[in-house]
Coordinates of C-alpha atoms in Angstrom, one line a residue:
M1010 CA 0.0 0.0 0.0
K1011 CA 2.9 2.4 0.8
L1012 CA 4.2 1.8 -2.7
L1013 CA 0.9 2.9 -4.3
A1014 CA 0.7 6.0 -2.1
A1015 CA 4.2 7.0 -2.9
E1016 CA 3.5 6.5 -6.7
H1017 CA 0.4 8.6 -6.4
E1018 CA 2.3 11.5 -4.8
N1019 CA 4.8 11.6 -7.6
S1020 CA 2.1 11.5 -10.3
G1021 CA 0.8 14.9 -9.1
R1022 CA 4.3 16.3 -9.3
A1023 CA 4.7 14.9 -12.9
R1024 CA 1.3 16.4 -13.9
R1025 CA 2.2 19.8 -12.6
G1026 CA 5.5 19.6 -14.4
W1027 CA 3.7 18.7 -17.6
L1028 CA 1.4 21.7 -17.2
Y1029 CA 4.5 23.9 -17.2
F1030 CA 6.9 22.2 -19.6
G1031 CA 4.7 19.9 -21.7
R1032 CA 3.0 20.5 -25.0
K1033 CA 1.2 23.9 -24.8
G1034 CA 2.4 24.1 -21.2
L1035 CA 2.7 27.5 -19.5
L1036 CA 6.5 27.9 -19.7
S1037 CA 7.0 26.1 -23.0
S1038 CA 4.3 28.2 -24.7
H1039 CA 5.7 31.4 -23.3
V1040 CA 9.2 30.6 -24.5
M1041 CA 7.9 29.8 -28.0
F1042 CA 5.9 33.1 -28.1
E1043 CA 8.9 35.1 -26.9
G1044 CA 11.0 33.2 -29.5
G1045 CA 8.7 34.3 -32.2
V1046 CA 8.8 37.9 -31.0
S1047 CA 12.6 37.8 -30.9
T1048 CA 12.7 36.4 -34.5
A1049 CA 10.4 39.2 -35.7
V1050 CA 12.8 41.7 -34.2
A1051 CA 16.0 40.0 -35.3
M1052 CA 14.9 39.3 -38.9
N1053 CA 13.6 42.8 -39.7
R1054 CA 15.2 46.1 -39.5
I1055 CA 13.2 48.3 -37.1
Q1056 CA 12.6 51.7 -38.7
V1057 CA 10.5 54.0 -36.6
K1058 CA 10.3 57.7 -36.1
F1059 CA 10.3 59.5 -32.8
D1060 CA 6.7 59.9 -31.6
R1061 CA 6.4 63.4 -30.3
D1062 CA 2.8 62.8 -29.1
L1063 CA 3.9 59.9 -27.0
Y1064 CA 6.7 62.0 -25.5
E1065 CA 4.2 64.8 -24.7
K1066 CA 1.9 62.3 -23.1
I1067 CA 4.7 61.1 -20.9
Q1068 CA 5.5 64.7 -20.0
S1069 CA 1.9 65.4 -19.0
S1070 CA 0.7 62.0 -17.5
G1071 CA 4.0 60.5 -16.4
I1072 CA 5.9 57.4 -17.6
R1073 CA 4.0 54.9 -15.4
A1074 CA 0.6 55.9 -16.7
V1075 CA 1.7 55.9 -20.3
V1076 CA 3.4 52.5 -20.0
E1077 CA 0.3 51.1 -18.5
E1078 CA -1.9 52.6 -21.2
E1079 CA 0.4 51.3 -24.0
S1080 CA 0.6 47.9 -22.3
L1081 CA -3.2 47.7 -22.1
R1082 CA -3.5 48.7 -25.8
I1083 CA -1.2 46.0 -26.8
A1084 CA -2.9 43.4 -24.5
K1085 CA -6.2 44.2 -26.1
L1086 CA -4.8 42.8 -29.3
D1087 CA -4.9 39.3 -27.7
L1088 CA -1.7 38.3 -29.5
Y1089 CA -0.7 35.7 -26.9
D1090 CA -4.2 34.1 -26.9
K1091 CA -4.2 33.9 -30.6
F1092 CA -0.8 32.3 -30.5
I1093 CA -2.0 29.7 -28.0
K1094 CA -4.9 28.8 -30.3
T1095 CA -3.2 28.8 -33.7
G1096 CA 0.6 29.1 -33.1
W1097 CA 2.6 31.6 -35.2
T1098 CA 0.7 32.6 -38.3
A1099 CA 1.6 35.1 -40.9
G1100 CA -1.2 37.5 -39.7
L1101 CA 0.0 37.3 -36.1
A1102 CA 3.6 37.9 -37.1
K1103 CA 2.5 40.9 -39.2
T1104 CA 0.5 42.4 -36.4
M1105 CA 3.5 41.8 -34.0
K1106 CA 5.9 43.6 -36.4
A1107 CA 3.4 46.4 -37.2
V1108 CA 2.3 47.3 -33.7
V1109 CA 4.4 45.9 -30.9
V1110 CA 7.9 45.8 -32.4
K1111 CA 7.5 49.4 -33.6
R1112 CA 5.9 50.8 -30.5
I1113 CA 8.4 49.5 -27.9
P1114 CA 11.4 51.5 -29.3
Q1115 CA 9.2 54.6 -29.5
L1116 CA 8.1 54.2 -25.9
I1117 CA 11.7 53.7 -24.7
A1118 CA 13.0 56.7 -26.7
A1119 CA 10.3 58.9 -25.4
A1120 CA 10.9 57.7 -21.8
W1121 CA 14.6 58.2 -22.0
L1122 CA 14.2 61.7 -23.5
A1123 CA 11.8 62.6 -20.7
A1124 CA 14.2 61.4 -18.1
Y1125 CA 17.1 63.2 -19.8
L1126 CA 15.2 66.5 -19.7
E1127 CA 14.1 65.9 -16.2
A1128 CA 17.8 65.5 -15.2
G1129 CA 18.4 69.0 -16.4
Y1130 CA 19.9 68.4 -19.8
V1131 CA 18.9 70.5 -22.8
V1132 CA 17.8 68.8 -26.1
D1133 CA 16.8 70.4 -29.3
L1134 CA 13.6 68.5 -30.2
N1135 CA 13.9 69.5 -33.9
T1136 CA 16.9 67.3 -34.4
L1137 CA 14.8 64.3 -33.5
E1138 CA 13.1 64.5 -36.8
L1139 CA 16.3 63.8 -38.8
S1140 CA 16.4 60.8 -41.1
Q1141 CA 19.2 58.3 -40.5
T1142 CA 21.3 59.8 -43.3
Q1143 CA 20.8 63.3 -42.0
A1144 CA 21.7 62.3 -38.5
R1145 CA 24.9 60.6 -39.8
H1146 CA 25.9 63.7 -41.6
A1147 CA 25.2 65.8 -38.5
R1148 CA 27.4 63.6 -36.4
K1149 CA 30.2 63.9 -38.9
A1150 CA 29.9 67.6 -38.9
L1151 CA 29.9 67.8 -35.1
K1152 CA 33.1 65.7 -35.0
K1153 CA 34.8 68.0 -37.5
T1154 CA 33.9 71.1 -35.6
S1155 CA 34.9 69.6 -32.2
K1156 CA 38.5 68.9 -33.4

């Protein structure tokens, strides 16, 4: 009888392990979802422009409120639930690249700028609208003038 009781105790542990690590388990599904997001980021060049409206929203409402708002907006897309139901599809990857992958760098840039200005530094916001080529030329010109 002791042998059966001990075996029964271990079956619960194995079942819980399967819920985490098994097919469509919590941890394995999360790792696969994050892997898909990482692939979307790694395989595509991220080209976004600075979002001045987002920056102004951070200035007026605070970073915490804006991050919560943006997180809820992304959560309402139900990307993870769609992934759990169907796996990675072309439509899901397209939505991920179009919305999430582009919005995160904009949010980070706006938050850093707000923190930079709050620390007392001065930034010319007009230079944030430069294209990559214009920014490269501006950096070269600054290097030449500083020598």
